[in-house]
CSV table of C-alpha atoms and ligand atoms in Angstrom, one decimal:
chain,number,residue,atom,x,y,z
A,1,UNK,CA,-73.2,75.7,31.5
A,2,UNK,CA,-76.3,74.2,32.9
A,3,UNK,CA,-76.6,70.7,31.5
A,4,UNK,CA,-80.0,68.9,31.2
A,5,UNK,CA,-78.7,66.2,33.5
A,6,UNK,CA,-75.6,65.3,35.4
A,7,UNK,CA,-74.9,62.0,37.0
A,8,UNK,CA,-74.8,61.8,40.7
A,9,UNK,CA,-71.3,61.0,42.0
A,10,UNK,CA,-70.8,59.9,45.6
A,11,UNK,CA,-67.7,60.8,47.6
A,12,UNK,CA,-64.8,59.0,46.0
A,13,UNK,CA,-63.4,57.5,49.2
A,14,UNK,CA,-66.7,55.7,49.7
A,15,UNK,CA,-66.3,54.0,46.3
A,16,UNK,CA,-62.7,53.2,47.1
A,17,UNK,CA,-63.7,51.3,50.2
A,18,UNK,CA,-65.7,49.0,47.9
A,19,UNK,CA,-62.7,48.6,45.6
A,20,UNK,CA,-60.7,47.3,48.6
A,21,UNK,CA,-63.4,44.7,49.0
A,22,UNK,CA,-63.2,43.7,45.4
A,23,UNK,CA,-59.4,43.3,45.6
A,24,UNK,CA,-59.9,41.3,48.7
A,25,UNK,CA,-62.4,38.9,47.3
A,26,UNK,CA,-60.8,38.9,43.8
A,27,UNK,CA,-64.3,38.4,42.5
A,28,UNK,CA,-64.8,40.8,39.6
A,29,UNK,CA,-68.0,39.8,37.9
A,30,UNK,CA,-70.4,36.8,37.5
A,31,UNK,CA,-72.9,37.4,40.3
A,32,UNK,CA,-70.3,38.2,43.0
A,33,UNK,CA,-71.0,39.2,46.6
A,34,UNK,CA,-71.5,42.9,45.8
A,35,UNK,CA,-74.0,42.2,43.0
A,36,UNK,CA,-75.9,39.8,45.3
A,37,UNK,CA,-75.9,42.4,48.1
A,38,UNK,CA,-77.2,45.0,45.7
A,39,UNK,CA,-80.0,42.8,44.5
A,40,UNK,CA,-81.1,42.1,48.1
A,41,UNK,CA,-80.9,45.7,49.2
A,42,UNK,CA,-82.8,46.9,46.1
A,43,UNK,CA,-85.5,44.2,46.4
A,44,UNK,CA,-86.0,45.2,50.1
A,45,UNK,CA,-86.0,49.0,49.3
A,46,UNK,CA,-88.4,48.6,46.4
A,47,UNK,CA,-90.6,46.1,48.2
A,48,UNK,CA,-90.5,43.4,45.6
A,49,UNK,CA,-89.7,39.7,46.2
A,50,UNK,CA,-86.6,39.5,44.0
A,51,UNK,CA,-84.6,41.7,41.6
A,52,UNK,CA,-82.1,40.7,38.9
A,53,UNK,CA,-79.1,43.0,38.4
A,54,UNK,CA,-78.3,43.1,34.7
A,55,UNK,CA,-75.9,44.9,32.3
A,56,UNK,CA,-78.3,47.7,31.3
A,57,UNK,CA,-82.0,48.6,30.8
A,58,UNK,CA,-81.9,47.6,27.1
A,59,UNK,CA,-80.8,44.0,27.7
A,60,UNK,CA,-83.4,43.9,30.5
A,61,UNK,CA,-86.1,44.5,27.9
A,62,UNK,CA,-84.6,42.0,25.5
A,63,UNK,CA,-84.4,39.3,28.2
A,64,UNK,CA,-88.0,40.0,29.1
A,65,UNK,CA,-89.2,39.5,25.5
A,66,UNK,CA,-87.1,36.3,25.3
A,67,UNK,CA,-88.3,34.9,28.6
A,68,UNK,CA,-91.9,35.2,27.6
A,69,UNK,CA,-91.2,33.5,24.2
A,70,UNK,CA,-92.6,36.3,22.2
A,71,UNK,CA,-92.3,36.0,18.4
A,72,UNK,CA,-95.3,37.9,17.0
A,73,UNK,CA,-96.8,41.3,17.4
A,74,UNK,CA,-96.1,43.4,20.4
A,75,UNK,CA,-98.3,46.4,21.1
A,76,UNK,CA,-96.2,49.4,22.2
A,77,UNK,CA,-95.9,53.1,22.5
A,78,UNK,CA,-94.3,55.4,20.0
A,79,UNK,CA,-93.5,57.9,22.8
A,80,UNK,CA,-90.5,56.4,24.5
A,81,UNK,CA,-86.8,56.0,24.3
A,82,UNK,CA,-85.6,54.1,21.2
A,83,UNK,CA,-84.7,51.0,23.3
A,84,UNK,CA,-88.3,50.2,23.9
A,85,UNK,CA,-88.9,49.8,20.2
A,86,UNK,CA,-85.5,48.5,19.1
A,87,UNK,CA,-85.5,45.7,21.7
A,88,UNK,CA,-88.8,44.4,20.2
A,89,UNK,CA,-87.4,44.4,16.7
A,90,UNK,CA,-84.0,43.0,17.9
A,91,UNK,CA,-85.9,40.0,19.4
A,92,UNK,CA,-87.6,39.3,16.0
A,93,UNK,CA,-91.0,40.6,17.0
A,94,UNK,CA,-93.1,43.3,15.3
A,95,UNK,CA,-93.9,46.5,17.1
A,96,UNK,CA,-97.5,47.6,16.7
A,97,UNK,CA,-97.8,51.2,17.8
A,98,UNK,CA,-100.8,52.6,19.7
A,99,UNK,CA,-101.2,56.3,20.2
A,100,UNK,CA,-100.7,57.9,23.7
A,101,UNK,CA,-103.1,59.6,26.0
A,102,UNK,CA,-102.7,63.4,25.9
A,103,UNK,CA,-102.8,63.9,29.6
A,104,UNK,CA,-100.5,61.2,30.9
A,105,UNK,CA,-98.4,60.8,27.8
A,106,UNK,CA,-98.5,57.0,28.3
A,107,UNK,CA,-100.0,54.5,25.9
A,108,UNK,CA,-103.7,55.1,25.6
A,109,UNK,CA,-105.2,52.0,27.1
A,110,UNK,CA,-108.6,52.8,25.4
A,111,UNK,CA,-107.0,52.4,22.0
A,112,UNK,CA,-105.2,49.1,22.6
A,113,UNK,CA,-108.1,46.7,21.8
A,114,UNK,CA,-108.5,48.1,18.3
A,115,UNK,CA,-104.8,47.2,17.6
A,116,UNK,CA,-105.1,43.5,18.7
A,117,UNK,CA,-104.9,40.9,15.9
A,118,UNK,CA,-104.6,37.1,15.9
A,119,UNK,CA,-100.8,37.6,16.0
A,120,UNK,CA,-100.7,39.9,19.1
A,121,UNK,CA,-98.8,38.3,21.9
A,122,UNK,CA,-98.0,41.1,24.3
A,123,UNK,CA,-98.2,44.7,25.4
A,124,UNK,CA,-94.9,46.5,26.1
A,125,UNK,CA,-95.5,49.9,27.6
A,126,UNK,CA,-93.3,52.6,29.1
A,127,UNK,CA,-94.1,54.4,32.4
A,128,UNK,CA,-93.1,57.7,30.8
A,129,UNK,CA,-91.1,59.9,33.2
A,130,UNK,CA,-91.9,57.4,35.9
A,131,UNK,CA,-95.6,58.1,35.7
A,132,UNK,CA,-97.4,54.7,35.8
A,133,UNK,CA,-99.4,53.5,32.8
A,134,UNK,CA,-103.1,52.7,33.3
A,135,UNK,CA,-101.9,49.4,34.8
A,136,UNK,CA,-105.4,48.1,35.8
A,137,UNK,CA,-107.0,48.6,32.4
A,138,UNK,CA,-103.9,47.2,30.6
A,139,UNK,CA,-104.0,44.1,32.8
A,140,UNK,CA,-107.8,43.7,32.1
A,141,UNK,CA,-107.2,43.8,28.4
A,142,UNK,CA,-104.3,41.3,28.7
A,143,UNK,CA,-106.5,38.9,30.7
A,144,UNK,CA,-109.3,39.2,28.1
A,145,UNK,CA,-107.1,38.5,25.1
A,146,UNK,CA,-104.5,36.2,26.9
A,147,UNK,CA,-101.6,38.6,26.3
A,148,UNK,CA,-98.4,39.1,28.2
A,149,UNK,CA,-97.5,42.5,29.7
A,150,UNK,CA,-94.0,44.0,30.0
A,151,UNK,CA,-93.4,47.4,31.5
A,152,UNK,CA,-90.4,49.5,30.6
A,153,UNK,CA,-89.9,51.1,34.0
A,154,UNK,CA,-86.5,52.6,33.0
A,155,UNK,CA,-87.8,55.9,34.6
A,156,UNK,CA,-89.9,54.5,37.4
A,157,UNK,CA,-87.4,53.6,40.1
A,158,UNK,CA,-89.1,53.9,43.5
A,159,UNK,CA,-92.6,54.6,42.3
A,160,UNK,CA,-95.5,53.0,44.2
A,161,UNK,CA,-99.2,52.7,43.6
A,162,UNK,CA,-101.1,52.6,46.9
A,163,UNK,CA,-98.0,51.3,48.5
A,164,UNK,CA,-97.3,48.6,45.9
A,165,UNK,CA,-94.2,48.8,43.8
A,166,UNK,CA,-94.6,49.8,40.2
A,167,UNK,CA,-92.3,46.8,39.3
A,168,UNK,CA,-94.9,44.3,40.6
A,169,UNK,CA,-97.2,45.1,37.7
A,170,UNK,CA,-97.1,43.1,34.4
A,171,UNK,CA,-95.5,39.7,33.8
A,172,UNK,CA,-92.1,41.4,33.7
A,173,UNK,CA,-91.0,44.9,34.6
A,174,UNK,CA,-87.6,46.4,33.9
A,175,UNK,CA,-85.6,49.4,35.1
A,176,UNK,CA,-82.5,51.2,33.9
A,177,UNK,CA,-79.6,52.1,36.3
A,178,UNK,CA,-77.8,54.1,33.7
A,179,UNK,CA,-75.7,57.1,34.8
A,180,UNK,CA,-78.3,59.6,33.6
A,181,UNK,CA,-81.1,58.0,35.5
A,182,UNK,CA,-82.4,58.9,38.9
A,183,UNK,CA,-80.5,56.2,40.7
A,184,UNK,CA,-77.6,54.5,38.9
A,185,UNK,CA,-74.8,52.0,38.9
A,186,UNK,CA,-72.9,53.7,36.0
A,187,UNK,CA,-74.4,51.1,33.5
A,188,UNK,CA,-77.0,48.7,34.8
A,189,UNK,CA,-80.5,47.5,34.7
A,190,UNK,CA,-83.0,45.5,36.8
A,191,UNK,CA,-85.5,42.9,35.9
A,192,UNK,CA,-88.5,41.8,38.0
A,193,UNK,CA,-91.1,39.1,37.3
A,194,UNK,CA,-94.5,38.3,38.8
A,195,UNK,CA,-94.2,34.5,38.5
A,196,UNK,CA,-91.3,32.6,40.2
A,197,UNK,CA,-90.8,30.3,37.1
A,198,UNK,CA,-90.4,33.4,34.8
A,199,UNK,CA,-87.9,34.9,37.3
A,200,UNK,CA,-85.9,31.6,37.3
A,201,UNK,CA,-85.9,31.6,33.5
A,202,UNK,CA,-84.6,35.2,33.4
A,203,UNK,CA,-81.8,34.3,35.8
A,204,UNK,CA,-80.8,31.5,33.5
A,205,UNK,CA,-81.0,33.7,30.4
A,206,UNK,CA,-78.8,36.3,32.1
A,207,UNK,CA,-76.0,33.7,32.4
A,208,UNK,CA,-75.9,32.2,28.9
A,209,UNK,CA,-78.7,29.7,29.7
A,210,UNK,CA,-76.5,27.6,31.9
A,211,UNK,CA,-78.4,25.1,34.1
A,212,UNK,CA,-75.1,23.9,35.7
A,213,UNK,CA,-71.5,23.9,34.7
A,214,UNK,CA,-72.1,21.4,31.9
A,215,UNK,CA,-75.8,21.9,31.0
A,216,UNK,CA,-78.1,24.4,29.4
A,217,UNK,CA,-81.8,24.9,30.0
A,218,UNK,CA,-82.4,28.1,28.0
A,219,UNK,CA,-81.2,30.1,25.0
A,220,UNK,CA,-79.3,32.7,27.0
A,221,UNK,CA,-77.1,35.7,26.7
A,222,UNK,CA,-74.5,37.5,28.7
A,223,UNK,CA,-76.6,39.9,30.8
A,224,UNK,CA,-74.5,39.9,33.9
A,225,UNK,CA,-73.2,43.0,35.5
A,226,UNK,CA,-69.8,43.5,37.2
A,227,UNK,CA,-68.8,43.9,40.9
A,228,UNK,CA,-67.5,47.4,40.0
A,229,UNK,CA,-70.9,48.5,38.8
A,230,UNK,CA,-72.6,46.8,41.8
A,231,UNK,CA,-70.2,48.8,44.0
A,232,UNK,CA,-71.3,52.1,42.5
A,233,UNK,CA,-74.9,50.9,43.0
A,234,UNK,CA,-74.2,50.2,46.7
A,235,UNK,CA,-72.5,53.5,47.4
A,236,UNK,CA,-75.3,55.4,45.6
A,237,UNK,CA,-77.9,53.4,47.5
A,238,UNK,CA,-77.0,55.3,50.7
A,239,UNK,CA,-78.0,58.5,48.9
A,240,UNK,CA,-81.4,57.5,47.5
A,241,UNK,CA,-83.4,59.4,50.1
A,242,UNK,CA,-81.2,62.4,49.8
A,243,UNK,CA,-81.4,62.4,46.0
A,244,UNK,CA,-85.2,62.1,46.3
A,245,UNK,CA,-85.5,65.0,48.7
A,246,UNK,CA,-83.3,67.2,46.6
A,247,UNK,CA,-85.1,66.5,43.4
A,248,UNK,CA,-88.5,67.0,45.1
A,249,UNK,CA,-87.4,70.4,46.3
A,250,UNK,CA,-86.1,71.4,42.9
A,251,UNK,CA,-89.3,70.2,41.3
A,252,UNK,CA,-91.3,72.3,43.7
A,253,UNK,CA,-89.2,75.4,42.9
A,254,UNK,CA,-89.9,74.9,39.2
A,255,UNK,CA,-93.6,74.5,40.0
A,256,UNK,CA,-93.7,77.7,41.9
A,257,UNK,CA,-91.8,79.8,39.5
A,258,UNK,CA,-93.6,78.4,36.4
A,259,UNK,CA,-97.1,78.8,37.9
A,260,UNK,CA,-97.4,82.1,36.1
A,261,UNK,CA,-96.1,80.8,32.8
A,262,UNK,CA,-98.3,79.3,30.1
A,263,UNK,CA,-96.9,75.8,30.5
A,264,UNK,CA,-98.7,72.5,31.1
A,265,UNK,CA,-97.3,69.4,32.9
A,266,UNK,CA,-98.4,65.8,32.1
A,267,UNK,CA,-100.9,64.5,34.6
A,268,UNK,CA,-99.6,62.0,37.2
A,269,UNK,CA,-101.3,58.7,38.1
A,270,UNK,CA,-103.5,59.7,41.0
A,271,UNK,CA,-102.7,56.9,43.5
A,272,UNK,CA,-99.0,56.8,42.7
A,273,UNK,CA,-96.0,58.4,44.4
A,274,UNK,CA,-93.7,60.6,42.4
A,275,UNK,CA,-89.9,60.0,41.9
A,276,UNK,CA,-89.0,63.4,40.4
A,277,UNK,CA,-87.0,61.7,37.6
A,278,UNK,CA,-87.7,64.4,35.0
A,279,UNK,CA,-89.2,67.8,34.7
A,280,UNK,CA,-91.2,67.8,31.5
A,281,UNK,CA,-93.2,70.8,30.3
A,282,UNK,CA,-95.7,71.1,27.4
A,283,UNK,CA,-95.5,74.3,25.4
A,284,UNK,CA,-98.4,75.8,23.4
A,285,UNK,CA,-96.7,75.1,20.1
A,286,UNK,CA,-93.4,74.0,18.6
A,287,UNK,CA,-92.8,77.6,17.7
A,288,UNK,CA,-92.5,78.5,21.4
A,289,UNK,CA,-90.4,75.5,22.1
A,290,UNK,CA,-87.9,76.5,19.5
A,291,UNK,CA,-87.8,80.0,20.7
A,292,UNK,CA,-87.1,78.9,24.2
A,293,UNK,CA,-84.4,76.5,23.0
A,294,UNK,CA,-82.7,79.3,21.1
A,295,UNK,CA,-82.7,81.5,24.2
A,296,UNK,CA,-81.4,78.6,26.3
A,297,UNK,CA,-78.6,78.1,23.9
A,298,UNK,CA,-77.5,81.7,24.2
A,299,UNK,CA,-77.5,81.3,27.9
A,300,UNK,CA,-75.6,78.0,27.9
A,301,UNK,CA,-78.6,76.0,29.2
A,302,UNK,CA,-79.3,72.6,27.9
A,303,UNK,CA,-82.8,71.2,27.6
A,304,UNK,CA,-83.9,68.0,25.9
A,305,UNK,CA,-86.7,67.3,23.5
A,306,UNK,CA,-87.5,64.1,25.3
A,307,UNK,CA,-89.1,62.3,23.6
A,308,UNK,CA,-88.8,63.7,20.1
A,309,UNK,CA,-89.2,62.5,17.4
A,310,UNK,CA,-91.9,59.9,17.6
A,311,UNK,CA,-90.5,56.3,17.3
A,312,UNK,CA,-93.2,55.6,14.7
A,313,UNK,CA,-91.7,58.0,12.2
A,314,UNK,CA,-88.0,58.1,12.7
A,315,UNK,CA,-86.4,54.7,12.5
A,316,UNK,CA,-84.9,53.4,9.2
A,317,UNK,CA,-86.2,49.9,10.0
A,318,UNK,CA,-89.9,50.5,10.5
A,319,UNK,CA,-92.6,52.0,8.2
A,320,UNK,CA,-93.4,55.7,8.8
A,321,UNK,CA,-96.6,56.2,10.7
A,322,UNK,CA,-98.3,59.2,12.1
A,323,UNK,CA,-100.2,59.3,15.4
A,324,UNK,CA,-102.3,62.4,16.2
A,325,UNK,CA,-101.5,62.8,19.9
A,326,UNK,CA,-97.9,61.5,19.8
A,327,UNK,CA,-96.9,63.7,16.9
A,328,UNK,CA,-98.4,66.7,18.5
A,329,UNK,CA,-96.9,66.1,22.0
A,330,UNK,CA,-93.5,65.2,20.7
A,331,UNK,CA,-93.3,68.5,18.9
A,332,UNK,CA,-93.9,70.6,22.0
A,333,UNK,CA,-92.6,68.7,25.0
A,334,UNK,CA,-89.4,69.7,26.7
A,335,UNK,CA,-87.5,68.3,29.7
A,336,UNK,CA,-85.9,71.0,31.7
A,337,UNK,CA,-82.6,70.5,33.6
A,338,UNK,CA,-83.1,68.4,36.7
A,339,UNK,CA,-80.2,66.8,38.7
A,340,UNK,CA,-78.8,66.6,42.2
A,341,UNK,CA,-76.4,69.5,41.9
A,342,UNK,CA,-78.8,71.8,40.1
A,343,UNK,CA,-79.0,75.1,42.0
A,344,UNK,CA,-82.1,77.2,42.9
A,345,UNK,CA,-80.6,80.2,41.2
A,346,UNK,CA,-80.2,78.2,37.9
A,347,UNK,CA,-83.9,77.3,38.1
A,348,UNK,CA,-84.7,81.0,38.4
A,349,UNK,CA,-82.7,81.8,35.3
A,350,UNK,CA,-84.4,79.0,33.4
A,351,UNK,CA,-87.9,80.0,34.5
A,352,UNK,CA,-87.3,83.7,33.7
A,353,UNK,CA,-86.4,82.8,30.1
A,354,UNK,CA,-89.5,80.7,29.7
A,355,UNK,CA,-91.8,83.3,31.2
A,356,UNK,CA,-90.2,86.1,29.1
A,357,UNK,CA,-90.7,84.1,25.9
A,358,UNK,CA,-94.4,84.3,26.4
A,359,UNK,CA,-94.5,88.0,27.1
B,1,LIG,C1,-82.8,54.7,29.4
B,1,LIG,C2,-83.9,54.0,28.9
B,1,LIG,C3,-83.8,52.7,28.4
B,1,LIG,C4,-82.5,52.0,28.3
B,1,LIG,O1,-81.8,51.8,29.4
B,1,LIG,P1,-80.2,51.6,29.3
B,1,LIG,O2,-79.8,51.2,30.7
B,1,LIG,O3,-79.6,52.9,28.8
B,1,LIG,O4,-79.9,50.5,28.3
B,1,LIG,C5,-85.0,52.0,28.0
B,1,LIG,N1,-86.2,52.6,28.0
B,1,LIG,C6,-86.3,53.9,28.4
B,1,LIG,C7,-87.7,54.5,28.5
B,1,LIG,C8,-85.2,54.7,28.9
B,1,LIG,O5,-85.3,55.9,29.2
């Protein structure tokens, strides 16, 4: 079987060495030494001032919404993972969807202004597949209308625009370190903030809102992660470059083999680096996509309709809405298998199936 993704697992003895450290310190969770070490190493690697290691990428989004005191309408994208939308609703805000751009598949910045009302407080956009949103235009709109900006950077680990970390954009940026993501700590997430005061607030929110052992300064939650997860993050940290190189090579293999197929790839932000988190392709029509999926199934290959369906017409808690570009793209986008252990020969089989389907 060729799965669509497979978590990276480091050599077990390297993880065991960290378990020895945990047994030595007897510190299991609550911002222990390994969590702190991970935060420092990641902040340094990603070239940001500070990073908060939290339970997962979903709580990271919820903490972001809470930290910015949002209560009204939040402009967001219908083309993302469900957590982008559900965290807005979970925090008592109203998601207002704006259609995506058909080239980048990110929220269409040119359509944001038309969706702004007197109740709009923020824009929460996803860097889909790690490809940066139109961060400059979005910030200009936010400045003009006095809105906050949150970026769901769950896919965007390591991406830079002209050397600047993607996580430096917006008031708050988040990332997911889930096992299926590019770089992981089994479960985990990261939160970054532009302003020091916001970062401090996020830190307090992560720990129940404690201001000291007997005082509270915020409405908080338990967003802490454990030393066991930090240990996995630290072991995997050593492999970041190797993982990146491997995924780059696999991506290039796909590019070469698919050059003769009738498939399109989303466009990438021109000044940004790539992180090779996913390999999305756009087919001509849903009919082709379903044909390919059927052939994949026969050959024990998994691919994922990521993202499908649109978040604006699939949840039981929001009204059904259609969006021209999102609905069209969601129907014909497919993410092909891409993971560290994927082999060149597997890519050959996958690409042959795709090419044959068109013939
Ligand atoms: C994975 C993901 C999340 C949620 O992250 P978890 O760590 O699984 O909670 C949020 N947004 C997007 C776009 C994702 O892909």
